PDB file of C-alpha atoms in Angstrom:
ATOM      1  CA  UNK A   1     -22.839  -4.351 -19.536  1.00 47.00           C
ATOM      2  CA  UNK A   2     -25.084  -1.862 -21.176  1.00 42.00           C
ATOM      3  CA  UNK A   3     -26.447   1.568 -20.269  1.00 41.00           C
ATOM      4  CA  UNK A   4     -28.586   0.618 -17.476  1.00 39.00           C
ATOM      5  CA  UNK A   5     -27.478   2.229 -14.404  1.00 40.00           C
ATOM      6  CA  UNK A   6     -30.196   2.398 -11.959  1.00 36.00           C
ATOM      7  CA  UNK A   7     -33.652   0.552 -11.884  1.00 40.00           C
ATOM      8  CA  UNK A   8     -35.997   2.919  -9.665  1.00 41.00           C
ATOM      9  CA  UNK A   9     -37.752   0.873  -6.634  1.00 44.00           C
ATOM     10  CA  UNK A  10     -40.866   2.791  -5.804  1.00 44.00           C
ATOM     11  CA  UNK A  11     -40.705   3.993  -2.168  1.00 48.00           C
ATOM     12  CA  UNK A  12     -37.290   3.758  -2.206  1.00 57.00           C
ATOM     13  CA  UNK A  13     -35.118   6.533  -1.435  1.00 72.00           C
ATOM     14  CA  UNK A  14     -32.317   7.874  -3.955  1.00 85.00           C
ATOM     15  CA  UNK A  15     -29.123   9.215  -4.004  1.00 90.00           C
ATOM     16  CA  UNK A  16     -27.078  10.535  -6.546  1.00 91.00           C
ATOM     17  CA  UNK A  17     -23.637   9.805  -6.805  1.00 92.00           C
ATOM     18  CA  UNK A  18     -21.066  11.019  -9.368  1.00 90.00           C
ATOM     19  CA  UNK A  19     -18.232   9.135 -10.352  1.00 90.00           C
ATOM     20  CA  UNK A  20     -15.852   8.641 -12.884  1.00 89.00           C
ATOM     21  CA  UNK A  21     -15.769   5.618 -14.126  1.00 93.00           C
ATOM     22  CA  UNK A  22     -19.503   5.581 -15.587  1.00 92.00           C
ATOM     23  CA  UNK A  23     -20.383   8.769 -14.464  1.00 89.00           C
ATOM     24  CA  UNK A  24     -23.336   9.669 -12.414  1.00 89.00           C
ATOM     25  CA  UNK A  25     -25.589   6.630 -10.677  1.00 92.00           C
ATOM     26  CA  UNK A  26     -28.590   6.162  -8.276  1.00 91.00           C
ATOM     27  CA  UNK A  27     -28.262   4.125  -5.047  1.00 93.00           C
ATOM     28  CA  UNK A  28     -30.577   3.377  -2.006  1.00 91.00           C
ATOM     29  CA  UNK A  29     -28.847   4.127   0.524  1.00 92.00           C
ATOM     30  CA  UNK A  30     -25.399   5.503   2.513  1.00 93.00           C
ATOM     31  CA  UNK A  31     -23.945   2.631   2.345  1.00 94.00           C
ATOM     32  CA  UNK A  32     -24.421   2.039  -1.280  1.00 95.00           C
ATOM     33  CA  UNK A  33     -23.201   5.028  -2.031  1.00 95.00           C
ATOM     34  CA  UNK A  34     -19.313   4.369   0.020  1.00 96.00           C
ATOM     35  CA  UNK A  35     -19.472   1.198  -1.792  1.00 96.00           C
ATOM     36  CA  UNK A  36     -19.911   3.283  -5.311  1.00 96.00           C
ATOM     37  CA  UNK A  37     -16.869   5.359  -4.499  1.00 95.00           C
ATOM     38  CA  UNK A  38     -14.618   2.387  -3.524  1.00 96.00           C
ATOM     39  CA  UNK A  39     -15.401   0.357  -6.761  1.00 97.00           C
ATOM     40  CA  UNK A  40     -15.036   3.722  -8.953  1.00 95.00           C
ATOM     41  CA  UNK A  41     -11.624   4.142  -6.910  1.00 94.00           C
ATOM     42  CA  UNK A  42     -10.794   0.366  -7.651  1.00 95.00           C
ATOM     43  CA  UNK A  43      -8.006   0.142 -10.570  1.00 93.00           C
ATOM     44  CA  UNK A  44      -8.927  -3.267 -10.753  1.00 96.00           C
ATOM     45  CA  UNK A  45     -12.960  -2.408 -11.911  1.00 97.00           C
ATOM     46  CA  UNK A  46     -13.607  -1.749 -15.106  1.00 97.00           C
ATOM     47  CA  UNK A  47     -16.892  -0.681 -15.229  1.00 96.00           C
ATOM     48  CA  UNK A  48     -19.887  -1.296 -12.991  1.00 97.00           C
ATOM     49  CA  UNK A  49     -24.077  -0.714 -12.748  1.00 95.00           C
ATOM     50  CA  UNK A  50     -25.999  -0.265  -9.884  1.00 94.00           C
ATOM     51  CA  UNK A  51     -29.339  -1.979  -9.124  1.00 91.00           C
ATOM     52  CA  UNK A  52     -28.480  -4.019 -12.719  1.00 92.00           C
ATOM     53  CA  UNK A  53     -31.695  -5.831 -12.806  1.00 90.00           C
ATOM     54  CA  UNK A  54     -34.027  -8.426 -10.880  1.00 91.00           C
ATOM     55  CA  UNK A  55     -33.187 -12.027 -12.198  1.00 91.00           C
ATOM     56  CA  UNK A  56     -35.126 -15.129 -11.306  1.00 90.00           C
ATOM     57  CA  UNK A  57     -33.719 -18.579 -10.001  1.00 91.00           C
ATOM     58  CA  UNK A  58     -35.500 -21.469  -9.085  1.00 91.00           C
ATOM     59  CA  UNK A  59     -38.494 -19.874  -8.699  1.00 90.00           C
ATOM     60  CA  UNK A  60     -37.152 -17.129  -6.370  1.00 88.00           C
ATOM     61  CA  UNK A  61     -36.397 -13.613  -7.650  1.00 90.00           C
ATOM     62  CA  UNK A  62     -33.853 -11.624  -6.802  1.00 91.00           C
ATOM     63  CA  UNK A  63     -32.119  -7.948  -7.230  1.00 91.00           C
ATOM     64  CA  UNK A  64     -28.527  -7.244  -6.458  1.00 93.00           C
ATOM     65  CA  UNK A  65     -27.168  -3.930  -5.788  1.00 94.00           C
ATOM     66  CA  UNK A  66     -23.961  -3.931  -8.027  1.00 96.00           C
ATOM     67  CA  UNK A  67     -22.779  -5.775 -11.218  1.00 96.00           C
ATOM     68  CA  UNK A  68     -19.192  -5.162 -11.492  1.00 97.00           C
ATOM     69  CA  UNK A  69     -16.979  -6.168 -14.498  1.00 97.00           C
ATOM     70  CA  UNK A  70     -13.501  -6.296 -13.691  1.00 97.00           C
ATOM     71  CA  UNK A  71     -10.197  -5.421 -16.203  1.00 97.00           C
ATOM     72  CA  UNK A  72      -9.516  -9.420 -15.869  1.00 97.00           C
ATOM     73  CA  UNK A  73     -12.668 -10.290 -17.515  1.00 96.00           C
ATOM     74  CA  UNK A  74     -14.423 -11.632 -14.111  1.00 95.00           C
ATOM     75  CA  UNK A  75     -18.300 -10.119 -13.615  1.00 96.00           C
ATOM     76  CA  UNK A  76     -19.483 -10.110  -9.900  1.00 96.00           C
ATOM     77  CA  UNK A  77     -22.739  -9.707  -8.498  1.00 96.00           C
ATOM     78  CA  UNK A  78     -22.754  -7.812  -5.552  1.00 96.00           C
ATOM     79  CA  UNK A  79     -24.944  -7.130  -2.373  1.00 94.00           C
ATOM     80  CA  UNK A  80     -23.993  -4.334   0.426  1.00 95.00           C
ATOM     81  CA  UNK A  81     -26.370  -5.460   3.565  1.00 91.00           C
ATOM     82  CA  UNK A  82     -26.176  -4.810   7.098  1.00 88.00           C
ATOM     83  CA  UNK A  83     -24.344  -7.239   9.056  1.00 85.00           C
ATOM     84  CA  UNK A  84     -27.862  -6.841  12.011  1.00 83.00           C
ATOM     85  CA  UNK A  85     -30.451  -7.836   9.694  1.00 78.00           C
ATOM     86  CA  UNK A  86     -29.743 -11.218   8.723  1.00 78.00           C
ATOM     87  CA  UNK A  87     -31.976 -14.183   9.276  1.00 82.00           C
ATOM     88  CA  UNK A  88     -31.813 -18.017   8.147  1.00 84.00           C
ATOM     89  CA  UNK A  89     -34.412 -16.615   4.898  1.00 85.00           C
ATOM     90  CA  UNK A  90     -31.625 -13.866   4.081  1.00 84.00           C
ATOM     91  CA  UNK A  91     -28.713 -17.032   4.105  1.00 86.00           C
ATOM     92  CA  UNK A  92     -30.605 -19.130   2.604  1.00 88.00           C
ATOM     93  CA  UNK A  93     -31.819 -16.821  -0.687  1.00 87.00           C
ATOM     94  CA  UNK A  94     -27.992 -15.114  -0.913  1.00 88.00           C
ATOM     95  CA  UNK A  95     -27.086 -18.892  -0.543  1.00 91.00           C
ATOM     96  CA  UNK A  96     -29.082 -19.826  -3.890  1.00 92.00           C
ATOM     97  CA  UNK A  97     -28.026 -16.959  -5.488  1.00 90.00           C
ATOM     98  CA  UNK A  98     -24.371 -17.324  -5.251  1.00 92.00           C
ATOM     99  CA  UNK A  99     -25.357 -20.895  -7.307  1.00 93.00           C
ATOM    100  CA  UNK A 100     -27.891 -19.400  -9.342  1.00 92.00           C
ATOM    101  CA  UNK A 101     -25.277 -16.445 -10.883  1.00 93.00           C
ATOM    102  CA  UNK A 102     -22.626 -18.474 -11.257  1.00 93.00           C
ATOM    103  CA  UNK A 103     -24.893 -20.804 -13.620  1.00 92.00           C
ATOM    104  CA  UNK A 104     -26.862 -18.436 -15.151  1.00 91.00           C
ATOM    105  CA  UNK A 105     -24.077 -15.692 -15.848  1.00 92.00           C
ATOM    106  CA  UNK A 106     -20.876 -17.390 -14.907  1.00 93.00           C
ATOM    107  CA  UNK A 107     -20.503 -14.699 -12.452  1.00 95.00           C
ATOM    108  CA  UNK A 108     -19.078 -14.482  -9.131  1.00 95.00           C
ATOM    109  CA  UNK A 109     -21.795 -13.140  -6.520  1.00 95.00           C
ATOM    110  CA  UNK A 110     -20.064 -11.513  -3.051  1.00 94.00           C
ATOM    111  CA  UNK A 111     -21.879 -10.554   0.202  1.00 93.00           C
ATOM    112  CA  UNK A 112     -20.414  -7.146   1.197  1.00 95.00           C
ATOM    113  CA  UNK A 113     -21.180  -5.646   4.890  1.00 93.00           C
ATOM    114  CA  UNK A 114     -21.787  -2.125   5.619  1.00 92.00           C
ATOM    115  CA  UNK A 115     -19.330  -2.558   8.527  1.00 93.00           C
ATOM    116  CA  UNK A 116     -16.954  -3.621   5.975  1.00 95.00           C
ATOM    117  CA  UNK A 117     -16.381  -0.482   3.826  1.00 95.00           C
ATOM    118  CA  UNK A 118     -13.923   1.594   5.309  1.00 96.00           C
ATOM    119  CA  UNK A 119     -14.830   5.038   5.862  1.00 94.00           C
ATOM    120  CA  UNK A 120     -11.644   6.876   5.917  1.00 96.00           C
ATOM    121  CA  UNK A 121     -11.166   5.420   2.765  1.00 96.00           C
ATOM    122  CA  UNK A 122     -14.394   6.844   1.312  1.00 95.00           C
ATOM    123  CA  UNK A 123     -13.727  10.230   2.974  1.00 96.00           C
ATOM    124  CA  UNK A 124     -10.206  10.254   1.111  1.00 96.00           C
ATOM    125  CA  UNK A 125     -11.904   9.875  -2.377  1.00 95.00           C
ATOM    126  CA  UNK A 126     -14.458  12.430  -1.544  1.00 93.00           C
ATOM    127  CA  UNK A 127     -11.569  14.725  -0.408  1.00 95.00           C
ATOM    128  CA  UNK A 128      -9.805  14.084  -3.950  1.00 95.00           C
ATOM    129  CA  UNK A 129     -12.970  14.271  -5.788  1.00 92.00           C
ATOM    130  CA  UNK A 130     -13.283  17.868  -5.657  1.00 90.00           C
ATOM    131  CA  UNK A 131      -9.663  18.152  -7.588  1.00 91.00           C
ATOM    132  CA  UNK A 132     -10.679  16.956 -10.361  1.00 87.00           C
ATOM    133  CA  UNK A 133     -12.324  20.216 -11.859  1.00 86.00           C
ATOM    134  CA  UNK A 134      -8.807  21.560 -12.443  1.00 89.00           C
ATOM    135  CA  UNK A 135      -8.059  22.282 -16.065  1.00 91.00           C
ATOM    136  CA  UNK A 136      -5.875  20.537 -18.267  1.00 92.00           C
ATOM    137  CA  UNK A 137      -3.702  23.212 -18.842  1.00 94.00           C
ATOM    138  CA  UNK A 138      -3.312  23.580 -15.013  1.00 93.00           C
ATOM    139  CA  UNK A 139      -2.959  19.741 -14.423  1.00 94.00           C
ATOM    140  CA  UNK A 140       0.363  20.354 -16.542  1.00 95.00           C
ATOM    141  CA  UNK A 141       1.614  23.282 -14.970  1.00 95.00           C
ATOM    142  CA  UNK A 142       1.682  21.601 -11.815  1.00 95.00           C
ATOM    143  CA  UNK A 143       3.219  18.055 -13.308  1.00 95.00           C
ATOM    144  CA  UNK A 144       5.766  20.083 -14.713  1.00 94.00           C
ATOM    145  CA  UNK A 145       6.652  21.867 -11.510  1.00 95.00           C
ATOM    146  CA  UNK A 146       5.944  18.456  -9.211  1.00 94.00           C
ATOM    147  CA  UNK A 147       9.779  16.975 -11.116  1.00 92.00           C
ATOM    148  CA  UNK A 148      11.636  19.541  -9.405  1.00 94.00           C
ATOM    149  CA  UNK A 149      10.265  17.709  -6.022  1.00 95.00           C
ATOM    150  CA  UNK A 150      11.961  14.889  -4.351  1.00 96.00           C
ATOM    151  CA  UNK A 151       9.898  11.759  -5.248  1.00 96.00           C
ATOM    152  CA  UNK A 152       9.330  11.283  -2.111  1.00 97.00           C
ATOM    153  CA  UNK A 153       7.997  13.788   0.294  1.00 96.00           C
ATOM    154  CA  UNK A 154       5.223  15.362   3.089  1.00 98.00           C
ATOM    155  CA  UNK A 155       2.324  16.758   1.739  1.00 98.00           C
ATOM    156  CA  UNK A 156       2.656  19.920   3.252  1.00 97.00           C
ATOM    157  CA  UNK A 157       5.629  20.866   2.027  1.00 97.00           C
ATOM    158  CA  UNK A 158       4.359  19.993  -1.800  1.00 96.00           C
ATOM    159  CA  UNK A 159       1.398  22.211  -1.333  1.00 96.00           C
ATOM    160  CA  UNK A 160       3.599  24.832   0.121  1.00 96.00           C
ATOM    161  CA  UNK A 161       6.266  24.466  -2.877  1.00 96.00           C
ATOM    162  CA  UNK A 162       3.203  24.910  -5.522  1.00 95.00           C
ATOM    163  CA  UNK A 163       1.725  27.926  -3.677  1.00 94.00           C
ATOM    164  CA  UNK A 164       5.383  29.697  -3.846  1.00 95.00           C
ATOM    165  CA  UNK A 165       5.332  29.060  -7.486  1.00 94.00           C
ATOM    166  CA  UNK A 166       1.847  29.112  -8.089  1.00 93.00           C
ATOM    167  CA  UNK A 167       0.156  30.894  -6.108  1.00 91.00           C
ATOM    168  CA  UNK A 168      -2.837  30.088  -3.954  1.00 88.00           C
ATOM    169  CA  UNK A 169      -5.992  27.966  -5.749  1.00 87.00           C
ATOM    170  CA  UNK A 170      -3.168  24.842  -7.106  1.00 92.00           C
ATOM    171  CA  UNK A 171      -2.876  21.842  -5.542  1.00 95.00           C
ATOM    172  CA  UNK A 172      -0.743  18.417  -5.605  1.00 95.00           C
ATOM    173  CA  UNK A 173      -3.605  16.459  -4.124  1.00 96.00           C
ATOM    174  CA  UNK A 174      -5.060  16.964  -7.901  1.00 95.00           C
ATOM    175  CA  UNK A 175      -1.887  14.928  -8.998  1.00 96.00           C
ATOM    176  CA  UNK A 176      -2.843  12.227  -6.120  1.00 96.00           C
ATOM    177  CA  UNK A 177      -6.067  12.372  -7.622  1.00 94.00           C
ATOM    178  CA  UNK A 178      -4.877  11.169 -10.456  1.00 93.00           C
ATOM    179  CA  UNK A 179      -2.608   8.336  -9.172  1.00 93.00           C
ATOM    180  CA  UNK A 180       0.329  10.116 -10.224  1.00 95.00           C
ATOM    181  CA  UNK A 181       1.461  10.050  -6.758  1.00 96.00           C
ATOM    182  CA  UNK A 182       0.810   7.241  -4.334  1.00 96.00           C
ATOM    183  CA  UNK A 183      -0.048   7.339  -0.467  1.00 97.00           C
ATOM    184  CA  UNK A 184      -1.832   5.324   2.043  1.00 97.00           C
ATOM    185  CA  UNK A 185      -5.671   5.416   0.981  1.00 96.00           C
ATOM    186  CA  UNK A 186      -6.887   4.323   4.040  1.00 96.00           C
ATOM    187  CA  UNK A 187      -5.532   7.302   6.769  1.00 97.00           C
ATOM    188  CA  UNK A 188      -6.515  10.296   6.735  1.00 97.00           C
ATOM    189  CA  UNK A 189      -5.175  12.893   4.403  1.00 97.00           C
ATOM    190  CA  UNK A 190      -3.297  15.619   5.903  1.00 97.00           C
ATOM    191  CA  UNK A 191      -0.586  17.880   5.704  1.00 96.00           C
ATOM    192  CA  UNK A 192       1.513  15.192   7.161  1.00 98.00           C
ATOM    193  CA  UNK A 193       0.318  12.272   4.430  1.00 98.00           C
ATOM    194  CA  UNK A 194       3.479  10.941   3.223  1.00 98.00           C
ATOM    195  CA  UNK A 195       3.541  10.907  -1.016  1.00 98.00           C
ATOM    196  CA  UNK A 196       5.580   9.120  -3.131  1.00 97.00           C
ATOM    197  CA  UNK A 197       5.800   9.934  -7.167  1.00 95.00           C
ATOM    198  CA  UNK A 198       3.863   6.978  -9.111  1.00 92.00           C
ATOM    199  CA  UNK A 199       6.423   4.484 -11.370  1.00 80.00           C
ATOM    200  CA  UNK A 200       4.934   5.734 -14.908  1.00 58.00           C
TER     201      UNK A 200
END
């Protein structure tokens, strides 16, 4: 896909979003930037670019927000709008488009809504983020100490096993972080979040 990640519109604003996957990229707006956390939380996206260019079909031009490649081999061109701005222009150009990058690229081309992304999802991997500055050596420590747990328990009680062993400043959600435990992405995590050790 290259090294492109961003293509600057002038008087357009930008935000900066780290991620893992390809690390840091510029979006446009909020909304943009939930998306960019839910594809760099996807296992099923390899790699993706924002802003990836401005092609030209049948004498229209046109700039997507995301270009996604996908562990499958599938690309997708994608566009995050807001489902109260639409008009029969809007249909008609996204309608061209979805022809025009499948001919051009064999690509797939998906509309995405901003009421779409879910935002306790989003929060969740922001939550998470902030675990991944934990060293190595720590990461093991706590792996080490997270066998003695049953593999399937409440979060609270995890975080209050690892502070009796650890001490304060260790956490399991740095294990959830790195999908070596699973829970339900899309409530809220708490205390109460149920977590179940990941098959390895």
């Amino acid at each position: 896909m290259g090294d492109k990640k961003y293509s600057y519109c002038s008087g357009k604003s930008r935000i900066d979003v780290p991620c893992r996957k390809v690390g840091r990229v510029w979006v446009q707006t909020p909304s943009e930037a939930a998306f960019v956390l839910t594809l760099d939380n996807d296992p099923e996206v390899k790699t993706f670019a924002t802003q990836p260019g401005s092609f030209k079909y049948k004498g229209k031009q046109f700039q997507p927000d995301f270009l996604v490649e996908y562990y499958d081999g599938r690309y997708k061109f994608i566009e995050v709008h807001s489902r109260n701005y639409q008009n029969d222009k809007f249909k008609e150009r996204t309608a061209l488009f979805e022809k025009g990058f499948y001919e051009l690229f064999g690509a797939e081309f998906s509309l995405v809504f901003n009421d779409e992304i879910d935002l306790t999802y989003v929060r969740n991997i922001e939550h998470l983020f902030q675990y991944r500055r934990i060293t190595e050596t720590d990461i093991n420590k706590i792996i080490r100490l997270a066998w003695f747990l049953p593999e399937k328990l409440i979060l609270g009680e995890a975080e209050q096993y690892l502070k009796e062993q650890m001490g304060s400043g260790f956490s399991i959600r740095a294990l959830m972080w790195l999908r070596l435990y699973d829970f339900d992405w899309y409530k809220k995590i708490d205390e109460h979040t149920q977590i179940t050790r990941a098959v390895m």
